[in-house]
Short mmCIF file of C-alpha atoms in Angstrom, two decimals:
data_model
loop_
_atom_site.label_atom_id
_atom_site.label_comp_id
_atom_site.label_asym_id
_atom_site.label_seq_id
_atom_site.Cartn_x
_atom_site.Cartn_y
_atom_site.Cartn_z
CA MET S 265 96.92 113.58 103.44
CA ASN S 266 93.27 112.56 103.52
CA ASP S 267 93.30 109.74 100.97
CA CYS S 268 94.63 106.28 101.79
CA ASN S 269 95.65 104.42 98.66
CA CYS S 270 96.90 101.23 100.29
CA ASP S 271 97.01 98.23 97.99
CA PHE S 272 96.22 95.29 100.25
CA THR S 273 96.79 92.67 97.53
CA PRO S 274 100.51 92.01 98.20
CA MET S 275 99.91 91.61 101.94
CA GLU S 276 96.93 89.34 101.32
CA GLN S 277 99.11 87.11 99.11
CA VAL S 278 101.82 86.89 101.77
CA LEU S 279 99.31 86.11 104.51
CA LYS S 280 97.56 83.47 102.41
CA GLU S 281 100.87 81.69 101.80
CA ASP S 282 101.79 81.87 105.50
CA ILE S 283 98.38 80.47 106.48
CA ARG S 284 98.74 77.66 103.91
CA GLN S 285 102.03 76.72 105.58
CA VAL S 286 100.30 76.54 108.96
CA ILE S 287 97.55 74.37 107.47
CA THR S 288 100.20 72.06 106.00
CA VAL S 289 101.90 71.67 109.39
CA LEU S 290 98.54 70.92 111.04
CA GLN S 291 97.62 68.40 108.33
CA ASN S 292 100.98 66.66 108.72
CA SER S 293 100.42 66.53 112.46
CA LEU S 294 97.02 64.97 111.90
CA ASP S 295 98.51 62.36 109.58
CA GLU S 296 101.31 61.49 112.03
CA MET S 297 99.17 61.23 115.16
CA GLY S 298 98.64 57.51 114.88
CA LYS S 299 102.33 56.70 114.76
CA GLU S 300 104.08 55.33 117.81
CA ASN S 301 106.25 57.72 119.81
CA TYR S 302 105.00 60.74 117.85
CA CYS S 303 104.79 63.92 119.94
CA LEU S 304 102.66 66.87 118.83
CA LEU S 305 104.14 69.43 121.21
CA GLY S 306 106.94 70.58 118.92
CA ASN S 307 104.51 71.17 116.05
CA PHE S 308 102.14 73.10 118.30
CA GLU S 309 105.00 75.40 119.28
CA ASN S 310 105.90 75.92 115.61
CA VAL S 311 102.29 76.73 114.73
CA LYS S 312 102.02 79.19 117.61
CA ASP S 313 105.22 80.95 116.49
CA LYS S 314 103.99 81.07 112.90
CA PHE S 315 100.68 82.64 113.94
CA SER S 316 102.60 85.27 115.92
CA ASP S 317 104.70 86.04 112.85
CA ILE S 318 101.56 86.38 110.72
CA GLU S 319 100.01 88.80 113.22
CA VAL S 320 103.14 90.97 113.32
CA LYS S 321 103.41 91.10 109.52
CA ALA S 322 99.79 92.10 109.11
CA ALA S 323 99.86 94.69 111.91
CA THR S 324 103.01 96.31 110.52
CA PHE S 325 101.45 96.67 107.09
CA TYR S 326 98.17 98.02 108.40
CA LEU S 327 99.95 100.50 110.67
CA ASN S 328 101.52 102.14 107.63
CA CYS S 329 98.12 102.32 105.93
CA TYR S 330 96.42 103.76 109.00
CA LEU S 331 99.10 106.47 109.35
CA ALA S 332 99.49 107.42 105.68
CA PRO S 333 96.39 109.66 105.43
CA TYR S 334 97.31 111.61 108.57
CA THR S 335 101.06 112.18 108.41
CA ASP S 336 103.80 112.12 105.81
CA LYS S 337 106.31 111.42 108.58
CA TYR S 338 105.76 107.68 108.95
CA PRO S 339 109.44 106.95 108.07
CA GLU S 340 110.57 109.31 110.83
CA ILE S 341 108.23 107.68 113.34
CA SER S 342 109.41 104.24 112.24
CA ILE S 343 113.10 105.13 112.63
CA CYS S 344 112.44 106.56 116.08
CA ALA S 345 110.51 103.47 117.19
CA GLN S 346 113.27 101.19 115.93
CA LYS S 347 115.99 103.12 117.77
CA LEU S 348 113.97 103.33 120.98
CA SER S 349 113.29 99.60 120.73
CA ASN S 350 116.97 98.76 120.22
CA LYS S 351 117.98 100.88 123.22
CA ARG S 352 115.07 99.73 125.39
CA HIS S 353 113.89 103.31 125.84
CA GLY S 354 110.17 103.52 126.48
CA GLY S 355 108.00 105.66 124.25
CA LEU S 356 104.38 106.69 123.77
CA ILE S 357 103.41 108.49 120.54
CA VAL S 358 99.86 109.61 119.79
CA ILE S 359 98.98 110.24 116.15
CA GLN S 360 95.84 112.35 116.01
CA ARG S 361 93.43 111.43 113.22
CA GLU S 362 89.89 112.83 112.85
CA ASP S 363 88.78 113.12 116.48
CA SER S 364 89.69 116.07 118.67
CA LEU S 365 91.74 114.92 121.67
CA SER S 366 91.66 118.10 123.73
CA SER S 367 89.05 116.79 126.17
CA LEU S 368 90.80 113.42 126.59
CA ILE S 369 94.43 114.37 127.12
CA GLN S 370 95.88 116.25 130.07
CA PRO S 371 98.14 118.66 128.20
CA GLY S 372 101.87 118.67 128.82
CA ILE S 373 104.54 120.92 127.32
CA THR S 374 103.91 122.65 123.98
CA ILE S 375 106.50 121.81 121.32
CA ASN S 376 105.01 122.85 117.93
CA ALA S 377 107.99 121.61 115.90
CA GLU S 378 108.37 119.64 112.71
CA LEU S 379 108.46 115.93 113.42
CA THR S 380 111.89 114.33 113.10
CA HIS S 381 113.10 111.04 114.50
CA SER S 382 115.97 112.77 116.32
CA LEU S 383 113.60 115.14 118.13
CA LEU S 384 111.32 112.26 119.13
CA GLU S 385 114.30 110.23 120.36
CA SER S 386 115.57 113.14 122.45
CA ILE S 387 112.15 113.57 124.08
CA PHE S 388 112.09 109.92 125.17
CA TYR S 389 115.70 109.79 126.29
CA PRO S 390 115.78 108.51 129.89
CA GLY S 391 116.23 111.38 132.31
CA ASN S 392 114.60 113.92 130.01
CA PRO S 393 111.78 115.54 132.02
CA LEU S 394 109.40 114.90 129.11
CA HIS S 395 110.15 111.20 128.58
CA ASP S 396 107.46 109.71 130.83
CA GLY S 397 104.46 111.22 129.08
CA ALA S 398 102.99 110.91 125.61
CA VAL S 399 103.99 112.90 122.55
CA LEU S 400 101.10 114.25 120.49
CA VAL S 401 101.59 114.25 116.70
CA ASN S 402 99.22 116.19 114.46
CA GLN S 403 99.91 115.81 110.75
CA ASN S 404 103.66 116.42 110.36
CA HIS S 405 104.30 118.21 113.65
CA ILE S 406 105.00 117.33 117.25
CA LYS S 407 102.41 119.44 119.02
CA SER S 408 103.31 118.65 122.63
CA ALA S 409 105.09 116.25 124.97
CA ALA S 410 104.62 114.94 128.52
CA ASN S 411 100.89 114.58 127.91
CA VAL S 412 98.85 112.34 130.23
CA LEU S 413 96.42 109.89 128.61
CA PRO S 414 93.36 108.17 130.10
CA LEU S 415 94.07 104.61 131.26
CA THR S 416 92.01 101.66 130.12
CA ASN S 417 89.79 99.86 132.61
CA LYS S 418 90.29 96.55 130.86
CA SER S 419 91.35 93.74 133.15
CA ILE S 420 90.91 90.73 130.90
CA GLY S 421 93.66 88.18 130.34
CA ASP S 422 97.06 89.64 129.52
CA GLN S 423 95.80 93.21 129.99
CA LYS S 424 96.46 92.73 133.72
CA LYS S 425 100.18 92.47 132.96
CA LEU S 426 100.40 95.62 130.88
CA GLY S 427 102.38 98.61 132.11
CA THR S 428 101.15 102.18 132.33
CA ARG S 429 102.22 103.12 128.79
CA HIS S 430 100.30 100.25 127.25
CA ARG S 431 97.23 100.90 129.39
CA ALA S 432 97.35 104.56 128.39
CA ALA S 433 97.67 103.66 124.70
CA ILE S 434 94.64 101.39 124.87
CA GLY S 435 92.73 103.88 127.02
CA LEU S 436 93.00 106.74 124.53
CA SER S 437 92.23 104.47 121.57
CA GLU S 438 89.06 103.29 123.34
CA GLN S 439 87.74 106.84 123.49
CA SER S 440 88.92 108.22 120.13
CA ASP S 441 90.11 107.22 116.69
CA ALA S 442 93.70 108.15 117.58
CA LEU S 443 96.45 105.66 116.79
CA VAL S 444 98.91 105.26 119.66
CA LEU S 445 102.36 103.77 119.20
CA VAL S 446 103.99 102.34 122.31
CA ILE S 447 107.54 101.08 122.87
CA SER S 448 108.19 98.95 125.94
CA GLU S 449 111.28 99.82 127.95
CA GLU S 450 111.21 96.35 129.56
CA THR S 451 111.19 94.29 126.36
CA GLY S 452 111.81 96.75 123.53
CA ARG S 453 108.67 95.49 121.81
CA VAL S 454 106.72 97.90 119.64
CA SER S 455 102.92 97.86 119.43
CA PHE S 456 100.14 100.16 118.38
CA ALA S 457 96.71 100.67 119.90
CA LEU S 458 93.65 101.32 117.76
CA ASN S 459 89.99 101.05 118.66
CA GLY S 460 90.81 99.65 122.09
CA GLU S 461 93.02 96.81 120.83
CA LEU S 462 96.80 96.39 120.99
CA TYR S 463 98.76 95.01 118.01
CA PRO S 464 102.45 93.99 118.02
CA ILE S 465 104.46 95.17 115.04
CA SER S 466 107.88 94.72 113.51
CA ILE S 467 109.85 97.93 112.95
#
């Protein structure tokens, strides 16, 4: 599980085509600006939505590539995230990579079980005593649950609006190479934190 053989070519082709479409919309807007009663606002909204779609597509692809060398259980993690998202159950999943996390995480309850989506879902089920903390995944196993992560000190822009799970995901990724998957219980949105940045994905 130490070699990542991601072929970025297909994703690059998709992104290039999506970006060309955005350029076309912007060029058409430029051409139409001189016409009477022409309003740019609708096109700006379309461009903004398209850029959001491009970001989600790229982040989803890269997430798989980032996880592949460290766990064979990406499909299980993906199924869990999708089900948590659909039910609006919050979740926080840490995938350990090269860095040791023992000095960064306040340990919770030891699990030491093979990773399955059903086990992950049960941990994050509302009312479960373990559901508020983070699950730690090492290779193909759930090592522990109800772990406490360091919170980010970022207070720039939208970071002020982030909940505790998102701030914890960013906080750990600022101090290690861990990848942290977070599911919002308010919106159902799924994101991952890596290197101190948060990326929305489509599951």
